[in-house]
mmCIF file of C-alpha atoms in Angstrom:
data_model
loop_
_atom_site.group_PDB
_atom_site.id
_atom_site.type_symbol
_atom_site.label_atom_id
_atom_site.label_comp_id
_atom_site.label_asym_id
_atom_site.label_seq_id
_atom_site.Cartn_x
_atom_site.Cartn_y
_atom_site.Cartn_z
ATOM 1 C CA MET A 29 52.680 116.905 178.639
ATOM 2 C CA ASP A 30 55.673 118.964 177.670
ATOM 3 C CA VAL A 31 56.763 116.376 175.125
ATOM 4 C CA SER A 32 53.351 116.247 173.436
ATOM 5 C CA SER A 33 53.090 120.045 173.186
ATOM 6 C CA THR A 34 56.517 120.349 171.487
ATOM 7 C CA ALA A 35 55.640 117.600 169.009
ATOM 8 C CA ALA A 36 52.402 119.349 168.111
ATOM 9 C CA GLY A 37 54.257 122.634 167.746
ATOM 10 C CA ALA A 38 56.788 121.118 165.321
ATOM 11 C CA LYS A 39 54.029 119.616 163.181
ATOM 12 C CA GLY A 40 52.236 122.980 163.017
ATOM 13 C CA LYS A 41 55.068 124.637 161.068
ATOM 14 C CA LYS A 42 55.223 123.326 157.542
ATOM 15 C CA GLY A 43 57.802 124.016 154.864
ATOM 16 C CA ALA A 44 60.668 124.566 157.271
ATOM 17 C CA ALA A 45 62.093 121.054 157.022
ATOM 18 C CA GLY A 46 65.856 120.994 156.975
ATOM 19 C CA ARG A 47 66.263 124.607 158.084
ATOM 20 C CA LYS A 48 66.044 126.419 161.345
ATOM 21 C CA ALA A 49 62.388 127.024 162.119
ATOM 22 C CA GLY A 50 61.236 130.421 160.940
ATOM 23 C CA GLY A 51 64.660 131.530 159.722
ATOM 24 C CA PRO A 52 65.061 133.691 156.606
ATOM 25 C CA ARG A 53 65.052 131.736 153.362
ATOM 26 C CA LYS A 54 68.328 131.748 151.400
ATOM 27 C CA LYS A 55 68.314 133.187 147.890
ATOM 28 C CA SER A 56 68.615 130.342 145.385
ATOM 29 C CA VAL A 57 71.767 130.218 143.271
ATOM 30 C CA THR A 58 71.302 128.825 139.765
ATOM 31 C CA ARG A 59 73.636 126.268 138.273
ATOM 32 C CA SER A 60 74.501 128.779 135.552
ATOM 33 C CA VAL A 61 75.784 131.213 138.176
ATOM 34 C CA LYS A 62 77.703 128.438 139.934
ATOM 35 C CA ALA A 63 79.366 127.491 136.647
ATOM 36 C CA GLY A 64 79.953 131.136 135.677
ATOM 37 C CA LEU A 65 77.897 130.835 132.483
ATOM 38 C CA GLN A 66 75.326 132.988 130.711
ATOM 39 C CA PHE A 67 73.538 130.076 129.023
ATOM 40 C CA PRO A 68 70.791 128.375 131.096
ATOM 41 C CA VAL A 69 72.084 125.105 132.539
ATOM 42 C CA GLY A 70 68.696 124.100 133.965
ATOM 43 C CA ARG A 71 66.852 124.596 130.683
ATOM 44 C CA ILE A 72 69.480 122.670 128.724
ATOM 45 C CA GLY A 73 69.235 119.848 131.271
ATOM 46 C CA ARG A 74 65.462 119.812 130.865
ATOM 47 C CA TYR A 75 65.793 119.650 127.069
ATOM 48 C CA LEU A 76 68.279 116.796 127.360
ATOM 49 C CA LYS A 77 65.832 114.830 129.511
ATOM 50 C CA LYS A 78 62.768 115.675 127.421
ATOM 51 C CA GLY A 79 64.517 114.880 124.154
ATOM 52 C CA ARG A 80 65.142 111.287 125.249
ATOM 53 C CA TYR A 81 68.735 111.345 123.988
ATOM 54 C CA ALA A 82 69.586 108.858 126.724
ATOM 55 C CA GLN A 83 67.794 107.019 129.518
ATOM 56 C CA ARG A 84 69.715 108.953 132.147
ATOM 57 C CA VAL A 85 71.415 112.361 132.084
ATOM 58 C CA GLY A 86 74.314 113.106 134.432
ATOM 59 C CA THR A 87 74.565 116.305 136.462
ATOM 60 C CA GLY A 88 77.629 117.529 134.589
ATOM 61 C CA ALA A 89 76.230 117.005 131.098
ATOM 62 C CA PRO A 90 74.027 120.132 130.887
ATOM 63 C CA VAL A 91 76.786 122.274 132.416
ATOM 64 C CA TYR A 92 79.320 121.071 129.855
ATOM 65 C CA LEU A 93 76.874 121.465 126.959
ATOM 66 C CA ALA A 94 75.923 124.978 128.087
ATOM 67 C CA ALA A 95 79.606 125.948 128.253
ATOM 68 C CA VAL A 96 80.276 124.602 124.741
ATOM 69 C CA LEU A 97 77.219 126.357 123.284
ATOM 70 C CA GLU A 98 78.153 129.617 124.984
ATOM 71 C CA TYR A 99 81.705 129.427 123.619
ATOM 72 C CA LEU A 100 80.467 128.779 120.064
ATOM 73 C CA ALA A 101 77.964 131.632 120.260
ATOM 74 C CA ALA A 102 80.637 134.030 121.561
ATOM 75 C CA GLU A 103 83.057 132.985 118.813
ATOM 76 C CA VAL A 104 80.517 133.462 116.010
ATOM 77 C CA LEU A 105 79.315 136.793 117.428
ATOM 78 C CA GLU A 106 82.861 138.122 117.761
ATOM 79 C CA LEU A 107 83.758 137.251 114.169
ATOM 80 C CA ALA A 108 80.423 138.570 112.864
ATOM 81 C CA GLY A 109 80.959 141.805 114.793
ATOM 82 C CA ASN A 110 84.363 142.200 113.163
ATOM 83 C CA ALA A 111 82.787 141.583 109.732
ATOM 84 C CA ALA A 112 80.132 144.226 110.466
ATOM 85 C CA LYS A 113 82.828 146.684 111.542
ATOM 86 C CA ASP A 114 84.777 146.001 108.327
ATOM 87 C CA ASN A 115 81.636 146.881 106.347
ATOM 88 C CA LYS A 116 81.191 150.054 108.447
ATOM 89 C CA LYS A 117 77.938 148.813 109.994
ATOM 90 C CA SER A 118 76.904 148.836 113.651
ATOM 91 C CA ARG A 119 74.411 145.943 113.327
ATOM 92 C CA ILE A 120 75.117 142.305 112.583
ATOM 93 C CA ILE A 121 73.069 141.010 109.644
ATOM 94 C CA PRO A 122 72.948 137.496 108.136
ATOM 95 C CA ARG A 123 75.571 138.510 105.561
ATOM 96 C CA HIS A 124 78.048 139.253 108.361
ATOM 97 C CA LEU A 125 77.321 135.880 109.968
ATOM 98 C CA LEU A 126 77.990 134.115 106.669
ATOM 99 C CA LEU A 127 81.251 136.005 106.077
ATOM 100 C CA ALA A 128 82.397 135.242 109.634
ATOM 101 C CA ILE A 129 81.613 131.521 109.423
ATOM 102 C CA ARG A 130 82.920 130.871 105.908
ATOM 103 C CA ASN A 131 86.162 132.810 106.395
ATOM 104 C CA ASP A 132 87.000 130.863 109.574
ATOM 105 C CA GLU A 133 88.468 127.437 108.824
ATOM 106 C CA GLU A 134 87.130 125.543 111.854
ATOM 107 C CA LEU A 135 83.664 127.138 111.907
ATOM 108 C CA GLY A 136 83.416 126.641 108.143
ATOM 109 C CA LYS A 137 84.123 122.935 108.604
ATOM 110 C CA LEU A 138 81.594 122.649 111.460
ATOM 111 C CA LEU A 139 78.839 124.449 109.532
ATOM 112 C CA ALA A 140 79.743 123.202 106.046
ATOM 113 C CA GLY A 141 76.267 121.857 105.265
ATOM 114 C CA VAL A 142 74.406 124.872 106.677
ATOM 115 C CA THR A 143 72.649 127.445 104.494
ATOM 116 C CA ILE A 144 72.236 130.897 106.030
ATOM 117 C CA ALA A 145 69.138 132.691 104.733
ATOM 118 C CA HIS A 146 69.935 136.078 103.128
ATOM 119 C CA GLY A 147 73.635 135.383 103.624
ATOM 120 C CA GLY A 148 74.705 135.447 99.985
ATOM 121 C CA VAL A 149 77.978 133.874 98.878
ATOM 122 C CA LEU A 150 81.645 134.525 99.511
ATOM 123 C CA PRO A 151 83.160 136.972 97.032
ATOM 124 C CA LYS A 152 85.486 134.988 94.783
ATOM 125 C CA ILE A 153 86.507 135.406 91.143
ATOM 126 C CA ASN A 154 88.105 132.468 89.386
ATOM 127 C CA PRO A 155 91.678 133.439 88.387
ATOM 128 C CA VAL A 156 91.039 132.160 84.841
ATOM 129 C CA LEU A 157 88.473 134.916 84.344
ATOM 130 C CA LEU A 158 90.814 137.718 85.413
ATOM 131 C CA PRO A 159 92.796 139.569 82.712
ATOM 132 C CA LYS A 160 96.453 138.563 82.435
ATOM 133 C CA LYS A 161 98.653 141.350 83.778
ATOM 134 C CA THR A 162 102.003 140.063 82.412
ATOM 135 C CA ALA A 163 100.687 139.782 78.840
ATOM 136 C CA ASP A 164 99.132 143.262 79.015
ATOM 137 C CA LYS A 165 102.377 144.877 80.191
ATOM 138 C CA ALA A 166 104.439 143.087 77.544
ATOM 139 C CA ALA A 167 101.997 144.089 74.808
ATOM 140 C CA LYS A 168 101.783 147.745 75.918
ATOM 141 C CA GLU A 169 105.539 148.383 76.158
ATOM 142 C CA PRO A 170 106.435 147.642 72.509
ATOM 143 C CA LYS A 171 103.408 149.569 71.219
ATOM 144 C CA SER A 172 104.385 152.848 72.868
ATOM 145 C CA PRO A 173 107.895 152.975 71.275
ATOM 146 C CA LYS A 174 106.416 152.065 67.880
ATOM 147 C CA LYS A 175 104.002 154.985 68.135
ATOM 148 C CA THR A 176 106.869 157.345 68.860
ATOM 149 C CA ALA A 177 108.821 155.778 66.022
ATOM 150 C CA LYS A 178 105.897 156.188 63.581
ATOM 151 C CA SER A 179 105.325 159.838 64.358
ATOM 152 C CA PRO A 180 108.863 160.942 63.251
ATOM 153 C CA LYS A 181 108.469 158.921 60.009
ATOM 154 C CA LYS A 182 105.225 160.749 59.203
ATOM 155 C CA ALA A 183 106.864 164.116 59.782
#
């Protein structure tokens, strides 16, 4: 009789499988916290599975992808923040993103085919269009002595 009463008692408590009966439930730790990331590892894993990029997705794949995406986001935001500071602004706008990406060699190569809305273009003037400084200086120097030479002749 003792054996049957303990078996019935164990079946009565549901949801405690694998833990001590009635003990306090542990707080769940996300995979993002375990990996020390801000980007959501679980959500990225779900998107990888839903997107049907492969038949099977390993456990390390979403962690690695989240880390790479977080690094890229941090890099772009840092450079865009510097561009905003250079323009004496406290907010990052699309123009600052464009300046940050296009002025960085590696990010520019990665995002070469990307158009950023309201980003504008990089400021660049073709050297052919600029006035020639050496010719201007050479032309101005002989003119000034001639003017001084002409004024004594007139007098």
